[in-house]
Coordinates of C-alpha atoms in Angstrom, one line a residue:
X100 CA 50.5 164.6 301.0
X101 CA 51.5 166.6 297.8
X102 CA 53.0 165.0 294.8
X103 CA 55.8 167.3 293.6
X104 CA 55.5 166.0 290.0
X105 CA 51.9 166.9 289.9
X106 CA 52.7 170.3 291.3
X107 CA 55.3 170.9 288.6
X108 CA 52.9 169.7 285.9
X109 CA 50.4 172.3 287.0
X110 CA 53.0 175.0 287.2
X111 CA 54.2 174.4 283.7
X112 CA 51.0 173.6 281.8
X113 CA 48.2 175.4 283.6
X114 CA 49.2 179.0 282.8
X115 CA 47.2 181.9 284.0
X116 CA 49.0 185.2 283.6
X117 CA 48.8 187.6 286.5
X118 CA 49.0 191.2 285.3
X119 CA 47.5 194.3 286.7
X120 CA 45.3 196.2 284.3
X121 CA 45.8 199.9 283.7
X122 CA 42.9 201.0 286.0
X123 CA 44.2 199.2 289.0
X124 CA 47.8 200.5 288.4
X125 CA 46.6 204.1 288.2
X126 CA 44.6 203.9 291.4
X127 CA 47.5 202.3 293.3
X128 CA 50.1 204.7 291.9
X129 CA 47.8 207.6 292.9
X130 CA 47.6 206.2 296.4
X131 CA 51.3 205.6 296.7
X132 CA 52.0 209.2 295.7
X133 CA 49.3 210.6 298.0
X134 CA 50.4 208.6 301.0
X135 CA 54.0 209.8 300.8
X136 CA 55.9 208.2 297.9
X137 CA 59.5 207.5 298.8
X138 CA 59.0 208.6 302.4
X139 CA 56.6 205.6 302.9
X140 CA 59.2 203.2 301.6
X141 CA 61.4 204.0 304.5
X142 CA 58.8 202.8 307.1
X143 CA 59.7 199.4 308.4
X144 CA 57.8 199.4 311.7
X145 CA 55.0 201.5 313.1
X146 CA 53.6 202.2 316.6
X147 CA 50.3 204.0 316.9
X148 CA 48.7 205.0 320.2
X149 CA 45.4 206.8 320.9
X150 CA 42.0 206.6 322.6
X151 CA 38.9 204.5 321.7
X152 CA 35.2 204.9 322.4
X153 CA 32.6 202.2 322.3
X154 CA 29.2 203.4 323.5
X155 CA 29.7 204.8 327.0
X156 CA 33.1 203.1 327.4
X157 CA 36.4 205.0 326.9
X158 CA 39.7 203.1 326.5
X159 CA 43.1 203.0 325.0
X160 CA 44.2 202.0 321.5
X161 CA 47.5 200.5 320.4
X162 CA 48.7 199.4 317.0
X163 CA 52.0 197.8 316.3
X164 CA 53.4 196.5 313.0
X165 CA 56.6 195.3 311.5
X166 CA 57.0 194.9 307.7
X167 CA 56.0 192.9 305.8
X168 CA 53.3 190.9 307.7
X169 CA 53.5 191.4 311.5
X170 CA 50.5 193.3 312.9
X171 CA 48.9 193.6 316.3
X172 CA 45.9 195.7 317.5
X173 CA 45.0 196.1 321.1
X174 CA 41.9 197.9 322.5
X175 CA 41.9 198.2 326.3
X176 CA 38.9 199.3 328.4
X177 CA 38.8 199.3 332.2
X178 CA 37.9 195.6 332.5
X179 CA 38.0 194.4 328.9
X180 CA 40.7 193.9 326.4
X181 CA 40.4 193.0 322.7
X182 CA 43.6 191.9 320.9
X183 CA 44.2 190.7 317.3
X184 CA 47.5 189.6 315.9
X185 CA 49.3 188.0 313.0
X186 CA 52.9 187.2 313.9
X187 CA 54.4 185.9 310.6
X188 CA 53.5 182.3 311.5
X189 CA 49.9 182.3 312.8
X190 CA 47.1 184.5 313.9
X191 CA 45.4 184.8 317.3
X192 CA 42.6 186.8 318.9
X193 CA 41.8 187.6 322.5
X194 CA 38.4 188.9 323.6
X195 CA 36.2 186.8 325.8
X196 CA 38.6 184.0 325.2
X197 CA 42.1 183.5 323.8
X198 CA 42.3 181.4 320.7
X199 CA 44.2 180.7 317.5
X200 CA 42.6 181.9 314.3
X201 CA 42.7 179.5 311.3
X202 CA 41.5 179.3 307.8
X203 CA 40.3 182.1 305.6
X204 CA 40.0 184.6 308.5
X205 CA 43.7 184.1 309.4
X206 CA 44.7 184.5 305.8
X207 CA 42.7 187.7 305.6
X208 CA 44.5 189.1 308.6
X209 CA 47.9 188.4 307.0
X210 CA 46.6 190.0 303.8
X211 CA 45.6 193.1 305.8
X212 CA 49.1 193.3 307.3
X213 CA 50.7 193.0 303.9
X214 CA 48.6 195.8 302.4
X215 CA 48.8 198.2 305.3
X216 CA 52.5 197.6 306.2
X217 CA 53.8 198.0 302.6
X218 CA 51.5 200.9 301.6
X219 CA 50.6 198.7 298.6
X220 CA 54.2 198.2 297.5
X221 CA 55.6 194.9 296.2
X222 CA 52.1 193.4 295.6
X223 CA 53.3 191.2 292.7
X224 CA 56.1 189.8 294.9
X225 CA 53.4 188.3 297.2
X226 CA 51.2 187.3 294.3
X227 CA 48.4 189.5 295.5
X228 CA 45.8 189.8 292.7
X229 CA 43.8 193.0 292.2
X230 CA 40.4 193.6 290.6
X231 CA 38.7 196.9 290.0
X232 CA 35.0 197.2 290.9
X233 CA 34.6 200.7 289.5
X234 CA 33.4 203.8 291.3
X235 CA 30.7 204.5 293.9
X236 CA 29.5 207.2 296.2
X237 CA 30.6 206.8 299.8
X238 CA 28.7 209.4 301.8
X239 CA 29.8 212.6 300.2
X240 CA 32.9 211.2 298.6
X241 CA 33.3 209.4 295.3
X242 CA 35.7 206.4 295.6
X243 CA 37.5 203.9 293.5
X244 CA 37.0 200.3 294.6
X245 CA 39.7 197.7 294.4
X246 CA 39.6 194.1 295.7
X247 CA 42.9 192.5 296.8
X248 CA 43.0 188.7 296.8
X249 CA 45.6 186.3 298.1
X250 CA 44.7 182.6 297.8
X251 CA 41.1 182.4 299.1
X252 CA 41.3 185.6 301.2
X253 CA 40.2 189.0 300.0
X254 CA 40.0 192.6 301.2
X255 CA 38.2 195.5 299.6
X256 CA 39.7 198.9 299.7
X257 CA 38.1 202.2 298.6
X258 CA 40.2 205.3 297.6
X259 CA 39.1 208.9 297.4
X260 CA 39.1 209.8 293.6
X261 CA 40.3 213.3 294.4
X262 CA 43.0 212.8 297.0
X263 CA 43.9 209.2 296.2
X264 CA 44.0 208.3 299.9
X265 CA 42.4 205.2 301.5
X266 CA 39.0 206.0 303.0
X267 CA 37.5 202.6 303.7
X268 CA 38.5 198.9 304.2
X269 CA 36.2 195.9 304.2
X270 CA 37.2 192.4 305.3
X271 CA 35.2 189.2 306.0
X272 CA 35.2 187.8 309.5
X273 CA 33.4 184.7 310.7
X274 CA 30.8 186.9 312.2
X275 CA 30.3 188.9 309.0
X276 CA 31.8 192.0 307.3
X277 CA 34.0 194.4 309.2
X278 CA 34.1 198.0 307.8
X279 CA 36.9 200.4 308.7
X280 CA 36.7 204.1 307.8
X281 CA 39.7 206.4 307.7
X282 CA 39.6 210.2 308.0
X283 CA 41.5 213.2 309.2
X284 CA 44.8 212.4 307.4
X285 CA 47.9 214.2 308.7
X286 CA 51.5 214.2 307.6
X287 CA 54.0 212.4 309.8
X288 CA 57.5 212.6 308.5
X289 CA 56.0 213.2 305.1
X290 CA 53.8 210.1 305.3
X291 CA 50.0 210.6 305.5
X292 CA 48.3 208.8 308.3
X293 CA 44.6 208.8 309.4
X294 CA 43.9 210.2 312.9
X295 CA 40.2 209.3 312.9
X296 CA 39.2 205.7 312.5
X297 CA 35.8 204.1 312.8
X298 CA 35.4 200.3 312.9
X299 CA 32.0 198.7 312.3
X300 CA 31.3 195.0 313.0
X301 CA 27.9 193.2 312.8
X302 CA 27.6 193.4 316.6
X303 CA 29.7 196.4 317.6
X304 CA 31.1 199.8 316.6
X305 CA 34.1 201.7 317.9
X306 CA 35.7 205.1 317.3
X307 CA 39.4 205.6 317.4
X308 CA 41.2 208.9 317.8
X309 CA 45.0 208.6 317.1
X310 CA 47.3 210.7 319.4
X311 CA 50.7 209.6 318.1
X312 CA 52.3 207.8 315.2
X313 CA 55.9 206.6 315.5
X314 CA 58.0 205.0 312.7
X315 CA 60.9 202.6 312.8
X316 CA 60.8 202.2 316.6
X317 CA 62.2 199.0 318.1
X318 CA 59.4 196.5 318.3
X319 CA 60.5 193.0 319.3
X320 CA 59.2 189.7 317.9
X321 CA 57.9 188.8 321.4
X322 CA 55.3 191.5 321.0
X323 CA 53.4 189.4 318.5
X324 CA 53.8 186.0 320.3
X325 CA 50.7 184.1 321.5
X326 CA 50.0 185.2 325.1
X327 CA 50.6 182.8 328.0
X328 CA 47.4 181.6 329.5
X329 CA 47.2 181.8 333.3
X330 CA 46.8 178.4 335.0
X331 CA 47.2 176.4 331.8
X332 CA 48.6 172.8 332.0
X333 CA 52.3 172.8 331.3
X334 CA 53.5 172.0 327.8
X335 CA 55.1 168.5 327.5
X336 CA 58.8 168.1 326.6
X337 CA 58.8 169.3 323.0
X338 CA 61.8 167.3 321.8
X339 CA 60.3 164.0 323.2
X340 CA 56.9 164.8 321.7
X341 CA 58.4 165.5 318.2
X342 CA 60.3 162.2 318.3
X343 CA 57.0 160.4 319.1
X344 CA 55.2 162.3 316.3
X345 CA 58.0 161.3 313.9
X346 CA 57.7 157.7 314.9
X347 CA 53.9 157.8 314.4
X348 CA 54.2 159.4 311.0
X349 CA 56.7 156.7 309.9
X350 CA 54.0 154.2 310.9
X351 CA 51.3 156.1 309.0
X352 CA 53.5 156.2 305.9
X353 CA 54.0 152.4 306.1
X354 CA 50.4 151.6 306.9
X355 CA 48.9 153.9 304.3
X356 CA 50.4 151.6 301.6
X357 CA 48.0 148.9 302.8
X358 CA 44.9 151.0 302.1
X359 CA 43.1 152.0 299.0
X360 CA 41.0 155.2 299.1
X361 CA 39.0 157.7 297.1
X362 CA 40.5 161.1 296.3
X363 CA 38.3 164.0 295.3
X364 CA 40.4 166.8 293.8
X365 CA 39.1 170.2 293.0
X366 CA 41.4 172.4 290.9
X367 CA 40.7 176.1 290.5
X368 CA 42.5 178.2 287.9
X369 CA 42.5 181.9 288.6
X370 CA 42.6 185.0 286.3
X371 CA 45.2 187.6 287.0
X372 CA 42.7 189.7 289.0
X373 CA 41.9 186.7 291.2
X374 CA 38.6 185.8 289.5
X375 CA 37.9 182.1 288.9
X376 CA 38.8 181.2 285.3
X377 CA 38.0 177.5 285.6
X378 CA 37.1 174.9 288.2
X379 CA 37.4 171.2 287.7
X380 CA 36.5 168.4 290.1
X381 CA 37.9 164.9 289.5
X382 CA 37.3 161.8 291.5
X383 CA 39.9 159.0 291.6
X384 CA 40.0 155.5 293.1
X385 CA 43.5 155.2 294.4
X386 CA 45.2 151.8 295.0
X387 CA 48.7 151.2 296.5
X388 CA 50.8 149.3 294.0
X389 CA 54.5 148.5 294.4
X390 CA 55.3 151.3 296.8
X391 CA 53.3 154.0 295.1
X392 CA 49.7 155.1 294.6
X393 CA 48.0 154.4 291.3
X394 CA 45.0 156.7 290.5
X395 CA 42.1 155.6 288.4
X396 CA 39.9 158.5 287.2
X397 CA 36.2 157.8 288.1
X398 CA 34.4 160.9 287.0
X399 CA 34.9 164.5 286.0
X400 CA 32.6 167.2 287.4
X401 CA 30.1 164.5 288.4
X402 CA 30.1 162.9 284.9
X403 CA 31.0 159.3 284.4
X404 CA 33.7 158.5 281.9
X405 CA 32.6 157.7 278.3
X406 CA 33.6 154.2 276.9
X407 CA 36.5 155.8 275.0
X408 CA 37.7 157.8 278.0
X409 CA 37.4 154.6 280.1
X410 CA 39.6 152.7 277.6
X411 CA 42.2 155.4 277.7
X412 CA 42.2 155.5 281.5
X413 CA 42.6 151.7 281.6
X414 CA 45.7 151.9 279.4
X415 CA 47.1 154.7 281.5
X416 CA 46.6 152.8 284.8
X417 CA 48.2 149.6 283.3
X418 CA 51.2 151.7 282.2
X419 CA 51.6 153.3 285.6
X420 CA 51.5 149.9 287.3
X421 CA 54.2 148.6 285.1
X422 CA 56.3 151.7 285.7
X423 CA 55.7 151.4 289.5
X424 CA 57.0 147.8 289.5
X425 CA 60.1 148.8 287.6
X426 CA 60.8 151.7 290.0
X427 CA 60.3 149.3 293.0
X428 CA 62.9 146.9 291.5
X429 CA 65.3 149.9 291.1
X430 CA 64.8 151.0 294.7
X431 CA 65.4 147.4 296.0
X432 CA 68.6 147.2 293.9
X433 CA 69.8 150.5 295.3
X434 CA 69.3 149.3 298.8
X435 CA 71.3 146.1 298.0
X436 CA 74.1 148.2 296.6
X437 CA 73.9 150.6 299.6
X438 CA 73.4 153.5 297.2
X439 CA 69.9 154.3 298.2
X440 CA 69.3 158.1 298.5
X441 CA 66.5 160.0 300.0
X442 CA 65.0 161.3 296.8
X443 CA 61.4 161.1 297.8
X444 CA 59.3 163.6 295.8
X445 CA 56.6 163.9 298.5
X446 CA 56.0 166.8 300.8
X447 CA 54.7 164.9 303.8
X448 CA 54.2 165.7 307.5
X449 CA 57.1 163.4 308.2
X450 CA 59.3 165.7 306.0
X451 CA 58.2 168.7 308.0
X452 CA 59.1 167.0 311.3
X453 CA 62.6 166.4 310.2
X454 CA 63.3 169.9 309.0
X455 CA 61.5 172.3 311.3
X456 CA 62.1 173.8 314.7
X457 CA 59.3 174.6 317.1
X458 CA 58.4 177.8 318.8
X459 CA 55.5 179.5 320.6
X460 CA 53.9 176.2 321.9
X461 CA 50.4 176.6 323.5
X462 CA 47.2 174.8 324.3
X463 CA 44.0 175.5 322.4
X464 CA 41.0 173.9 320.8
X465 CA 40.4 172.6 317.3
X466 CA 36.9 171.5 316.3
X467 CA 36.0 171.3 320.0
X468 CA 39.0 169.1 320.8
X469 CA 41.7 170.1 323.2
X470 CA 45.0 170.1 321.3
X471 CA 48.6 171.5 321.4
X472 CA 49.5 174.1 318.8
X473 CA 53.1 174.8 317.8
X474 CA 54.4 177.5 315.4
X475 CA 57.3 176.3 313.4
X476 CA 60.1 177.6 311.1
X477 CA 62.9 175.9 309.2
X478 CA 66.0 174.6 311.1
X479 CA 68.9 176.9 310.1
X480 CA 71.4 174.1 310.3
X481 CA 69.5 171.7 308.0
X482 CA 70.7 171.1 304.4
X483 CA 67.9 170.0 302.1
X484 CA 68.5 166.7 300.3
X485 CA 65.9 166.9 297.5
X486 CA 63.3 169.2 296.0
X487 CA 60.7 168.4 298.6
X488 CA 63.0 169.3 301.5
X489 CA 64.2 172.4 299.6
X490 CA 60.6 173.6 299.6
X491 CA 60.0 172.7 303.3
X492 CA 63.2 174.6 304.2
X493 CA 61.5 177.8 303.2
X494 CA 58.2 177.1 305.0
X495 CA 56.8 178.7 308.2
X496 CA 53.5 177.8 309.8
X497 CA 51.6 176.0 312.5
X498 CA 51.0 172.4 313.7
X499 CA 48.0 171.2 315.5
X500 CA 48.7 168.1 317.6
X501 CA 46.5 165.6 319.4
X502 CA 48.5 165.2 322.6
X503 CA 46.9 162.0 323.7
X504 CA 47.3 160.2 320.4
X505 CA 50.6 161.9 319.6
X506 CA 49.4 162.6 316.1
X507 CA 49.4 165.7 313.8
X508 CA 45.8 166.8 313.3
X509 CA 46.4 169.8 311.0
X510 CA 49.4 171.4 309.5
X511 CA 49.4 174.9 307.9
X512 CA 52.4 176.2 306.1
X513 CA 53.4 178.9 303.6
X514 CA 56.6 179.9 301.8
X515 CA 58.6 182.6 303.6
X516 CA 60.7 183.1 300.5
X517 CA 60.8 182.2 296.8
X518 CA 61.9 178.7 295.7
X519 CA 63.6 178.3 292.4
X520 CA 63.1 175.0 290.5
X521 CA 66.0 174.1 288.1
X522 CA 67.7 177.4 289.1
X523 CA 64.5 179.3 288.1
X524 CA 64.6 178.0 284.5
X525 CA 61.6 175.7 285.1
X526 CA 59.7 177.7 287.6
X527 CA 60.0 179.9 290.7
X528 CA 57.4 179.4 293.5
X529 CA 56.4 182.7 295.1
X530 CA 55.9 183.5 298.8
X531 CA 52.1 183.3 298.2
X532 CA 52.3 179.5 298.0
X533 CA 50.7 177.8 300.9
X534 CA 49.7 174.3 302.1
X535 CA 47.3 172.7 304.5
X536 CA 47.2 169.0 305.6
X537 CA 44.8 167.3 307.9
X538 CA 44.7 163.8 309.4
X539 CA 42.0 162.0 311.3
X540 CA 41.4 158.6 312.9
X541 CA 39.7 156.3 310.4
X542 CA 37.2 153.8 311.8
X543 CA 38.7 154.3 315.2
X544 CA 41.7 152.2 314.2
X545 CA 44.3 154.2 312.2
X546 CA 45.3 157.8 311.5
X547 CA 45.3 158.7 307.8
X548 CA 45.1 161.8 305.6
X549 CA 41.7 163.4 305.3
X550 CA 42.2 166.7 303.6
X551 CA 44.8 168.8 301.8
X552 CA 44.9 172.2 300.3
X553 CA 47.4 173.8 298.0
X554 CA 47.5 177.5 297.0
X555 CA 50.4 178.4 294.8
X556 CA 51.7 181.2 292.7
X557 CA 54.7 180.9 290.5
X558 CA 56.6 182.2 287.5
X559 CA 57.1 179.3 285.1
X560 CA 59.6 179.2 282.2
X561 CA 61.0 182.6 283.3
X562 CA 58.0 184.7 282.1
X563 CA 54.6 183.0 282.5
X564 CA 52.9 183.6 285.8
X565 CA 50.6 181.0 287.4
X566 CA 48.0 181.2 290.1
X567 CA 46.1 178.0 291.1
X568 CA 44.4 176.3 294.0
X569 CA 43.8 172.6 294.6
X570 CA 41.7 171.0 297.4
X571 CA 41.8 167.3 297.9
X572 CA 39.5 165.2 300.2
X573 CA 40.4 161.6 301.1
X574 CA 37.7 159.1 301.9
X575 CA 36.5 155.5 301.7
X576 CA 39.7 153.9 303.1
X577 CA 39.7 150.1 302.7
X578 CA 42.5 147.7 303.5
X579 CA 43.7 145.9 300.4
X580 CA 46.4 143.5 299.2
X581 CA 49.1 145.3 297.3
X582 CA 50.5 142.4 295.2
X583 CA 47.7 142.4 292.6
X584 CA 47.4 143.9 289.2
X585 CA 44.7 146.2 287.9
X586 CA 43.9 145.6 284.3
X587 CA 40.5 147.3 283.9
X588 CA 37.7 148.8 286.0
X589 CA 36.2 145.3 286.5
X590 CA 39.4 143.8 287.7
X591 CA 39.5 145.7 291.0
X592 CA 41.6 144.4 293.9
X593 CA 40.1 142.2 296.6
X594 CA 39.4 143.6 300.1
X595 CA 41.0 141.6 303.0
X596 CA 38.2 140.5 305.3

């Protein structure tokens, strides 16, 4: 669960300007000019066909893309087929088996789509950071090296210093580094495209010869959908399942207020080029008090608090408890007056379930467990009631569901468009902002949050750009009474036996 107030605080006070240095700009401008300039701007979709060779095997090559982030590659041999796709919501791959790709590898595939589909245009819109690694000799060609970073994904591109064209791409897969080499550029409608492509992976190597490149052809969304698996068990009624999920999330929300826990938060502040500027890890003991969660700081970067820091923390905790009780009384009074409004500042899984619509349901595995996976997008007819719902109404992503327990195991989401806070005067969240939540069964008795991840980019106060990540791990859940006061570290609440 993400506290919106915390997010706003980070946006406003943890500034990290994202600007592209002169070297990076010059290399990218040279590439844009070399690849076709204004002609490349007109390309909104692309279909590439050709042949592929892997050892003694000869096959067919297909590449389909829709701007800004839909991409699909298919390699077909006589008996084998290898496919890889990012469809705007999620990523999937099919080789020996069909599976959903998650984590950094999925983010890297989306980053690849953004870079190739846009011909390196509008990078600041997607909050893609760029870092120059200087020059090197690649075979007989001198190249400029740039690293493009989006959240925790990165891709390295190398450009010919003479022509300005892209000659090599490197991206990290679970199996290791994949290298792609581009040669034999030809003009197609005044846009330069490589007709010879070599892909090297740790365990394989293929050569691609392009026969034809077509622009702005009609490529439907169904092209990028997760393939139907033959003989798979039918998907249950989605509407009924969502209702059960929503009911269970309501229960989790209620029961969570009966448990204290430990929260380990790692915040990473990034430079404009994506380099880490500062990383801080804070550990909190969290206790439910008066309908909210009060955090007591335990240590910073493994260091226990000093006596003065501990005294300051005790005062802060006491103040938060007093404020929580006041807010609880206000909420109770609103309910009595029937003026209670849904002004919750949390983005929770429950919030998602109320606002999203489901598509592309399938069966897959997550951590060796059979699960259901749904892609989702905002309901077009839903009107947001508060800041949290306004953010969710711009999110697309994927839900991982334990069908037997009727619980959300993992939720991945990212902004599909910018979100303005206070009309943009306070901050504007960029489409690079992304979130991950995970839940698991605690002590084989209750489902509770176990992990959350926030990657966000924003423009704060109209001109300051921000780029930060936060990872939170939840542990040590204990059932506690909630009608007690915390006055100091020694006065901890009592566990119910």
